[in-house]
Amino acid sequence: AAGVIQSPRHLIKEKRETATLKCYPIPRHDTVYWYQQGPGQDPQFLISFYEKMQSDKGSIPDRFSAQQFSDYHSELNMSSLELGDSALYFCASSLDSYEQYFGPGTRLTVT
Amino acid sequence: EDQVTQSPEALRLQEGESSSLNCSYTVSGLRGLFWYRQDPGKGPEFLFTLYSAGEEKEKERLKATLTKKESFLHITAPKPEDSATYLCAVSNFGNEKLTFGTGTRLTIIP
């Protein structure tokens, strides 16, 4: 079965640079979620989109923005990167807001 | 604010030694309680959803149960390949986001 696809899988950036993470949800899923997981921590909700509209917002810094496109893929844009932004970033998708299926994640390292 | 507490933080078991993981939760209107398995550096893998007290679900050596205040993940005769971090999460009717616990790191020793 098709799963959530994330790219890139690994990303290394310097402080103050910009990063763009991409997520391709499971086909026919209507909701996309973004989570951030720091080392040894649980995933923290950032933002979600339902049918291309922002549906919920969590502890997402103002330096971050996201959108969902007409083909349902989503992008998380991160600017003015800080060392503390180093983490695993997961995208998840769901149908009718039930079970969320997670992608493999993007490991972002800020140096 | 929704809260999830998991215990123990870490658990080491001999292969074949059954045990249970606990997830206590506080949520304003439970929409669902979810169990995930996470291997190091990988995305959480969906295991179960429980919607109401008294509900039980099983998958291979795992069985999840739910009461009004907590959920248990029972593991029967575990194998080394069951070693992983098990995450519990809740969502409420006000939004769709998942609030996670900090997980139980399970190690099964051959």
CSV table of C-alpha atoms in Angstrom, one decimal:
chain,number,residue,atom,x,y,z
A,1,ALA,CA,0.0,0.0,0.0
A,2,ALA,CA,1.1,3.5,-0.7
A,3,GLY,CA,2.6,5.4,2.2
A,4,VAL,CA,3.4,9.0,3.0
A,5,ILE,CA,6.4,10.3,1.1
A,6,GLN,CA,8.7,12.9,2.5
A,7,SER,CA,11.7,14.6,0.9
A,8,PRO,CA,14.4,15.2,1.4
A,9,ARG,CA,15.2,12.5,4.0
A,10,HIS,CA,18.2,14.4,5.3
A,11,LEU,CA,19.0,18.1,5.1
A,12,ILE,CA,22.0,20.0,6.5
A,13,LYS,CA,21.7,23.8,6.7
A,14,GLU,CA,23.6,26.6,8.3
A,15,LYS,CA,22.2,29.1,10.8
A,16,ARG,CA,20.0,31.8,9.2
A,17,GLU,CA,19.5,29.7,6.1
A,18,THR,CA,16.1,28.6,4.7
A,19,ALA,CA,14.8,25.1,4.3
A,20,THR,CA,11.8,23.6,2.5
A,21,LEU,CA,10.4,20.2,3.4
A,22,LYS,CA,8.0,18.4,1.1
A,23,CYS,CA,5.3,15.9,1.9
A,24,TYR,CA,3.2,13.7,-0.4
A,25,PRO,CA,0.2,12.2,1.5
A,26,ILE,CA,-1.4,8.8,0.9
A,27,PRO,CA,-3.6,9.1,-2.2
A,28,ARG,CA,-7.2,10.2,-1.4
A,29,HIS,CA,-6.3,11.4,2.1
A,30,ASP,CA,-7.7,14.8,2.7
A,31,THR,CA,-5.7,16.0,5.7
A,32,VAL,CA,-2.0,16.6,6.2
A,33,TYR,CA,-0.3,17.3,9.5
A,34,TRP,CA,3.3,18.4,10.4
A,35,TYR,CA,5.1,17.4,13.6
A,36,GLN,CA,8.5,18.2,15.0
A,37,GLN,CA,10.4,15.6,17.1
A,38,GLY,CA,13.5,16.7,19.0
A,39,PRO,CA,16.1,14.2,20.2
A,40,GLY,CA,14.6,11.9,22.9
A,41,GLN,CA,11.2,13.8,22.8
A,42,ASP,CA,7.7,13.0,21.6
A,43,PRO,CA,6.4,14.5,18.4
A,44,GLN,CA,5.0,18.0,18.7
A,45,PHE,CA,2.2,19.2,16.5
A,46,LEU,CA,3.0,22.1,14.2
A,47,ILE,CA,0.2,22.7,11.7
A,48,SER,CA,-2.5,20.9,9.7
A,49,PHE,CA,-4.4,21.3,6.4
A,50,TYR,CA,-7.8,20.0,5.4
A,51,GLU,CA,-8.6,20.2,1.7
A,52,LYS,CA,-5.9,22.7,1.2
A,53,MET,CA,-7.0,25.0,4.0
A,54,GLN,CA,-5.2,25.5,7.3
A,55,SER,CA,-7.3,23.6,9.8
A,56,ASP,CA,-5.3,23.8,13.0
A,57,LYS,CA,-2.1,25.4,14.3
A,58,GLY,CA,0.1,24.3,17.2
A,59,SER,CA,3.5,25.5,18.5
A,60,ILE,CA,4.8,26.6,15.1
A,61,PRO,CA,7.3,29.4,15.2
A,62,ASP,CA,6.5,32.5,13.1
A,63,ARG,CA,9.7,31.8,11.1
A,64,PHE,CA,7.9,28.7,9.7
A,65,SER,CA,5.1,28.6,7.2
A,66,ALA,CA,3.3,25.8,5.4
A,67,GLN,CA,0.8,25.3,2.6
A,68,GLN,CA,-1.0,22.5,0.8
A,69,PHE,CA,-1.2,22.6,-2.9
A,70,SER,CA,-3.9,21.6,-5.4
A,71,ASP,CA,-2.4,18.1,-5.8
A,72,TYR,CA,-2.6,17.8,-1.9
A,73,HIS,CA,1.1,17.7,-1.4
A,74,SER,CA,2.3,20.0,1.4
A,75,GLU,CA,5.5,22.1,2.0
A,76,LEU,CA,6.9,23.3,5.2
A,77,ASN,CA,9.1,26.4,4.8
A,78,MET,CA,11.5,27.3,7.5
A,79,SER,CA,13.5,30.5,7.5
A,80,SER,CA,16.2,32.1,9.7
A,81,LEU,CA,17.1,28.6,10.9
A,82,GLU,CA,18.4,28.2,14.4
A,83,LEU,CA,20.4,25.5,16.0
A,84,GLY,CA,17.3,24.5,18.0
A,85,ASP,CA,15.4,23.7,14.8
A,86,SER,CA,17.5,20.6,14.4
A,87,ALA,CA,15.0,17.7,14.7
A,88,LEU,CA,13.1,15.1,12.8
A,89,TYR,CA,10.1,16.6,10.9
A,90,PHE,CA,7.3,14.2,10.2
A,91,CYS,CA,4.4,14.6,7.9
A,92,ALA,CA,1.2,12.5,8.5
A,93,SER,CA,-2.0,12.2,6.5
A,94,SER,CA,-5.5,11.0,7.3
A,95,LEU,CA,-8.9,10.4,5.7
A,96,ASP,CA,-11.8,12.0,7.4
A,97,SER,CA,-9.6,12.9,10.4
A,98,TYR,CA,-9.3,9.4,11.7
A,99,GLU,CA,-6.0,7.5,12.0
A,100,GLN,CA,-2.9,9.5,11.1
A,101,TYR,CA,-0.3,7.7,9.1
A,102,PHE,CA,3.2,9.1,9.4
A,103,GLY,CA,5.9,9.4,6.8
A,104,PRO,CA,9.6,8.4,7.3
A,105,GLY,CA,10.5,11.9,8.3
A,106,THR,CA,13.1,14.5,7.3
A,107,ARG,CA,16.1,14.8,9.6
A,108,LEU,CA,17.1,18.5,9.6
A,109,THR,CA,20.5,19.4,11.0
A,110,VAL,CA,21.4,23.1,11.5
A,111,THR,CA,25.0,23.9,12.0
B,1,GLU,CA,-5.0,21.2,27.7
B,2,ASP,CA,-4.7,17.5,26.8
B,3,GLN,CA,-2.1,15.5,28.7
B,4,VAL,CA,-0.7,12.0,28.2
B,5,THR,CA,1.6,10.2,30.6
B,6,GLN,CA,3.2,6.9,29.8
B,7,SER,CA,4.9,4.5,32.2
B,8,PRO,CA,7.3,3.0,32.5
B,9,GLU,CA,9.8,5.2,30.6
B,10,ALA,CA,11.8,2.1,29.7
B,11,LEU,CA,11.2,-1.7,30.1
B,12,ARG,CA,13.5,-4.6,29.5
B,13,LEU,CA,11.9,-8.0,29.2
B,14,GLN,CA,13.2,-11.5,28.5
B,15,GLU,CA,11.9,-13.0,25.3
B,16,GLY,CA,8.6,-14.6,26.1
B,17,GLU,CA,8.0,-12.5,29.2
B,18,SER,CA,4.6,-10.8,29.0
B,19,SER,CA,4.0,-7.4,30.4
B,20,SER,CA,1.9,-4.2,30.0
B,21,LEU,CA,2.6,-0.6,29.1
B,22,ASN,CA,0.4,2.1,30.7
B,23,CYS,CA,-0.9,5.4,29.1
B,24,SER,CA,-2.8,7.8,31.4
B,25,TYR,CA,-4.6,10.6,29.7
B,26,THR,CA,-6.6,13.8,30.4
B,27,VAL,CA,-8.6,15.1,27.5
B,28,SER,CA,-11.6,17.4,27.0
B,29,GLY,CA,-13.8,15.1,25.0
B,30,LEU,CA,-11.9,12.0,23.8
B,31,ARG,CA,-12.1,11.6,20.0
B,32,GLY,CA,-9.6,8.8,19.9
B,33,LEU,CA,-6.7,7.2,21.7
B,34,PHE,CA,-3.9,6.0,19.4
B,35,TRP,CA,-1.0,3.6,19.9
B,36,TYR,CA,2.1,3.9,17.6
B,37,ARG,CA,5.3,2.0,17.4
B,38,GLN,CA,8.5,4.0,16.6
B,39,ASP,CA,11.9,2.6,15.7
B,40,PRO,CA,14.9,4.8,16.0
B,41,GLY,CA,15.1,7.5,13.4
B,42,LYS,CA,11.9,6.4,11.7
B,43,GLY,CA,8.3,7.6,11.6
B,44,PRO,CA,5.7,6.4,14.0
B,45,GLU,CA,3.9,3.3,12.8
B,46,PHE,CA,0.2,3.1,13.4
B,47,LEU,CA,-1.0,0.2,15.6
B,48,PHE,CA,-4.4,0.8,17.1
B,49,THR,CA,-7.2,3.4,17.6
B,50,LEU,CA,-9.6,3.1,20.6
B,51,TYR,CA,-12.6,5.3,20.8
B,52,SER,CA,-14.6,4.4,23.9
B,53,ALA,CA,-14.1,2.9,27.3
B,54,GLY,CA,-14.2,-0.9,27.3
B,55,GLU,CA,-13.0,-1.2,23.7
B,56,GLU,CA,-10.2,-3.7,23.0
B,57,LYS,CA,-8.1,-4.4,19.9
B,58,GLU,CA,-5.6,-7.0,19.1
B,59,LYS,CA,-2.8,-7.4,16.6
B,60,GLU,CA,-0.4,-10.4,16.7
B,61,ARG,CA,1.2,-10.3,20.2
B,62,LEU,CA,-0.3,-6.8,21.1
B,63,LYS,CA,-3.6,-6.0,22.7
B,64,ALA,CA,-4.8,-2.5,23.6
B,65,THR,CA,-7.5,-1.7,26.1
B,66,LEU,CA,-9.2,1.5,27.1
B,67,THR,CA,-10.8,2.9,30.3
B,68,LYS,CA,-12.0,6.4,31.0
B,69,LYS,CA,-8.7,7.4,32.4
B,70,GLU,CA,-6.0,5.1,30.9
B,71,SER,CA,-5.1,2.6,28.2
B,72,PHE,CA,-2.9,-0.4,28.4
B,73,LEU,CA,-0.9,-2.0,25.7
B,74,HIS,CA,-0.4,-5.7,26.7
B,75,ILE,CA,2.4,-7.6,25.0
B,76,THR,CA,2.2,-11.4,25.1
B,77,ALA,CA,5.3,-13.6,24.7
B,78,PRO,CA,7.3,-10.8,23.1
B,79,LYS,CA,10.1,-11.4,20.6
B,80,PRO,CA,13.3,-9.3,20.0
B,81,GLU,CA,11.7,-7.7,17.0
B,82,ASP,CA,9.1,-6.1,19.2
B,83,SER,CA,11.8,-3.9,20.7
B,84,ALA,CA,10.9,-0.3,19.9
B,85,THR,CA,9.4,2.8,21.5
B,86,TYR,CA,5.7,2.6,21.9
B,87,LEU,CA,3.9,6.0,21.8
B,88,CYS,CA,0.4,6.7,23.0
B,89,ALA,CA,-1.5,9.8,21.7
B,90,VAL,CA,-4.9,11.3,22.1
B,91,SER,CA,-7.1,13.7,20.0
B,92,ASN,CA,-10.2,15.6,21.1
B,93,PHE,CA,-13.3,16.7,19.3
B,94,GLY,CA,-12.1,20.3,19.2
B,95,ASN,CA,-9.2,19.6,16.9
B,96,GLU,CA,-7.5,16.8,15.0
B,97,LYS,CA,-4.0,17.1,16.3
B,98,LEU,CA,-2.4,14.3,18.2
B,99,THR,CA,-1.0,15.0,21.7
B,100,PHE,CA,1.7,12.4,22.4
B,101,GLY,CA,3.1,10.9,25.6
B,102,THR,CA,6.9,10.6,25.9
B,103,GLY,CA,6.7,6.9,25.1
B,104,THR,CA,7.9,3.6,26.6
B,105,ARG,CA,11.2,2.3,25.3
B,106,LEU,CA,10.8,-1.5,25.2
B,107,THR,CA,13.7,-3.9,24.9
B,108,ILE,CA,13.2,-7.6,24.4
B,109,ILE,CA,16.3,-9.6,25.3
B,110,PRO,CA,16.8,-12.9,23.4
